[in-house]
GROMACS .gro file of C-alpha atoms in nm:
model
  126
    1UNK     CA    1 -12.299  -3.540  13.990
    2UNK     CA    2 -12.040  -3.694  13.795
    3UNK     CA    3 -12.009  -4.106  13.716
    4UNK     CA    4 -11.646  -4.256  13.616
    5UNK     CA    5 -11.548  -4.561  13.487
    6UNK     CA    6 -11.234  -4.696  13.432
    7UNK     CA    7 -11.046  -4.937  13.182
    8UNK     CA    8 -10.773  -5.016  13.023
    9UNK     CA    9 -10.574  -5.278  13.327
   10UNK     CA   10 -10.404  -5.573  13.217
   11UNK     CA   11 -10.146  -5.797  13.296
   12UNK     CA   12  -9.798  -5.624  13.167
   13UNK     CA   13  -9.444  -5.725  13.145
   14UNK     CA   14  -9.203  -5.521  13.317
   15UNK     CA   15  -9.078  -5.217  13.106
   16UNK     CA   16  -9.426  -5.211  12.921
   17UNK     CA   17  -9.666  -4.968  12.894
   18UNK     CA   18 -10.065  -4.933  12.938
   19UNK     CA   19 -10.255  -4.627  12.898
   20UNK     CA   20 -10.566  -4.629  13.160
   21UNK     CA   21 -10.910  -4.466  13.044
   22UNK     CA   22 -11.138  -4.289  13.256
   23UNK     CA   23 -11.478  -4.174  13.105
   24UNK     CA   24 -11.689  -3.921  13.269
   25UNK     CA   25 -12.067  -3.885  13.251
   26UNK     CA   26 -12.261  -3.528  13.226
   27UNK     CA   27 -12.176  -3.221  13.072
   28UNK     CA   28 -11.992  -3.037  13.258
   29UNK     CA   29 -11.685  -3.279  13.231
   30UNK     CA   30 -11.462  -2.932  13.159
   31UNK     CA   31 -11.535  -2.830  13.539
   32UNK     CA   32 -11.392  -3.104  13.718
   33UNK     CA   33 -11.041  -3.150  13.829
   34UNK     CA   34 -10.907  -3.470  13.835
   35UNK     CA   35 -10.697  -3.726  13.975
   36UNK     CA   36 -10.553  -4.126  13.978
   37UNK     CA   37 -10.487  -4.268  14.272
   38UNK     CA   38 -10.364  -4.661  14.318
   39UNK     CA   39 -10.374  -4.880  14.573
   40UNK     CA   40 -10.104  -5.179  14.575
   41UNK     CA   41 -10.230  -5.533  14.790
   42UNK     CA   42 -10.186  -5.460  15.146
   43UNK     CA   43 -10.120  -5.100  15.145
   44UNK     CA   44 -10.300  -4.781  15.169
   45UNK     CA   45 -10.397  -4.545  14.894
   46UNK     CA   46 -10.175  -4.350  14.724
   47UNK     CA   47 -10.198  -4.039  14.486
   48UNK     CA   48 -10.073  -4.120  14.134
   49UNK     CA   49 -10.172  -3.799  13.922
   50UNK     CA   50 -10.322  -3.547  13.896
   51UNK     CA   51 -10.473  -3.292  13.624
   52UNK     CA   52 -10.676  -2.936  13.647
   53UNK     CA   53 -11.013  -2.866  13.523
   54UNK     CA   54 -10.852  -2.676  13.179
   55UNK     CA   55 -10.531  -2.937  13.160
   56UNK     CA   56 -10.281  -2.689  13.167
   57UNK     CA   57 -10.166  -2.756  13.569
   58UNK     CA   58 -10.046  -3.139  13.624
   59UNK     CA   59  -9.907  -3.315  13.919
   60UNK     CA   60  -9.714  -3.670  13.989
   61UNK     CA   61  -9.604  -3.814  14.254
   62UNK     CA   62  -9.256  -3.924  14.284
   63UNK     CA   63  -9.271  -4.258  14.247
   64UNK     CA   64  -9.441  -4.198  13.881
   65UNK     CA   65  -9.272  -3.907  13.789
   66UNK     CA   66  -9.095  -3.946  13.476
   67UNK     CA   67  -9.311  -4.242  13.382
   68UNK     CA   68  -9.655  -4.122  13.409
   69UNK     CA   69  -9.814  -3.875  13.198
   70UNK     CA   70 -10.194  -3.746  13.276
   71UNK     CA   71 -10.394  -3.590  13.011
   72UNK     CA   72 -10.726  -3.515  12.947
   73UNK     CA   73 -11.013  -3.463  12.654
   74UNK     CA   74 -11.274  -3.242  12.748
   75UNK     CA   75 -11.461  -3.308  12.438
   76UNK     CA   76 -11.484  -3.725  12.509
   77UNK     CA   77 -11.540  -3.624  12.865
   78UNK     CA   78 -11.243  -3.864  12.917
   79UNK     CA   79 -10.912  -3.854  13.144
   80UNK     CA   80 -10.616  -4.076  13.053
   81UNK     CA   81 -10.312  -4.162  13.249
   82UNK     CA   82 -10.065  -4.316  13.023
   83UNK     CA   83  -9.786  -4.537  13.205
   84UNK     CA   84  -9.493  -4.599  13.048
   85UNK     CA   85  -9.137  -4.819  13.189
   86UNK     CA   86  -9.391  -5.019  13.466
   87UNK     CA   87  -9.229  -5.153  13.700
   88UNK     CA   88  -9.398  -5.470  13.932
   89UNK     CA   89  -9.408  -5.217  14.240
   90UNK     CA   90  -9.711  -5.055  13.968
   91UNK     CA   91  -9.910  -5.335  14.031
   92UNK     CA   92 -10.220  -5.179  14.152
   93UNK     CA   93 -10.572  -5.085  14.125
   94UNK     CA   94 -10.608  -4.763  14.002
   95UNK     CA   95 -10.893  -4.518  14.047
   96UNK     CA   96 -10.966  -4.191  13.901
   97UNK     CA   97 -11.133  -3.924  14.102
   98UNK     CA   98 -11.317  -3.624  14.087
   99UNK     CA   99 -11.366  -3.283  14.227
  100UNK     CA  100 -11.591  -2.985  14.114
  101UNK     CA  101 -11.303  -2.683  14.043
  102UNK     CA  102 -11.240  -2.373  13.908
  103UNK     CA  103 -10.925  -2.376  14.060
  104UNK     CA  104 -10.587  -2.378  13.811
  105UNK     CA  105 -10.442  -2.602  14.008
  106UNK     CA  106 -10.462  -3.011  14.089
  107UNK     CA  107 -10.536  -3.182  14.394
  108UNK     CA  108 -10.321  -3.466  14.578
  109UNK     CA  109 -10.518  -3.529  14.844
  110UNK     CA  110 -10.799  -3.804  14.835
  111UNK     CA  111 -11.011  -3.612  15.043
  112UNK     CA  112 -11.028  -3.351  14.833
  113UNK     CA  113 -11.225  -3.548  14.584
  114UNK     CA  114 -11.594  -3.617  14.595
  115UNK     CA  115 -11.644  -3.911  14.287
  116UNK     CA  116 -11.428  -4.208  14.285
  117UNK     CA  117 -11.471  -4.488  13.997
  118UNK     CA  118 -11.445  -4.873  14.040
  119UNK     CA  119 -11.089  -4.904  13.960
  120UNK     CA  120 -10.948  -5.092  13.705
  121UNK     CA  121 -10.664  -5.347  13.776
  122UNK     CA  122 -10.334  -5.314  13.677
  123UNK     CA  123 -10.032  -5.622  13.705
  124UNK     CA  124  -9.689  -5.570  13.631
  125UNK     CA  125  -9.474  -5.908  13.591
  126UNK     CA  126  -9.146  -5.923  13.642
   0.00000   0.00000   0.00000
């Protein structure tokens, strides 16, 4: 079982940047891929990133693309998403998740992950 917390939300100006922290408990950080989802007042869930177990495979979604960049430290057991050019449309809570994987790849799908964090909150001005 893995536990993730979240942090680095704030209150941004349009065109700033933030760089969102996600620390993992346990040791066996390395085997987990990972992902950061948001979810905007009023709407549903959506995928944000994601990044495999070893780092080498990444995914964005299109709305991020560009903007986004998803990286991880297996040694600090940490996952970062840093977030570059916000836009209001970013504000958001964002979540990282969790799933155990040997798999190269990355995941998209919230169902496909089994550990979700609090979320940390994330407000872009305009």
């Amino acid at each position: 079982q893995v536990q993730l917390v979240e942090s680095g939300g704030d209150l941004v100006p349009a065109g700033g940047s933030l760089r969102l922290s996600c620390a993992a408990s346990g040791r066996t950080f390395s085997s987990y891929a990972m992902g950061w989802f948001r979810q905007a007042p009023g709407k549903e869930r959506e995928f944000a990133a994601a990044i495999s177990w070893s780092g080498r495979s990444t995914r964005y979604a299109d709305s991020v693309k560009g903007r986004f960049t998803i990286s991880r430290d297996n040694a600090k057991n940490t996952v970062y998403l840093q977030m570059n050019s916000l836009k209001p449309e970013d504000t958001a809570v964002y979540n990282c998740a969790a799933v155990m994987s040997d798999y190269s790849g990355t995941y998209y799908n919230e169902r496909q992950y089994r550990y979700w964090g609090q979320g940390t909150q994330v407000t872009v001005s305009t």
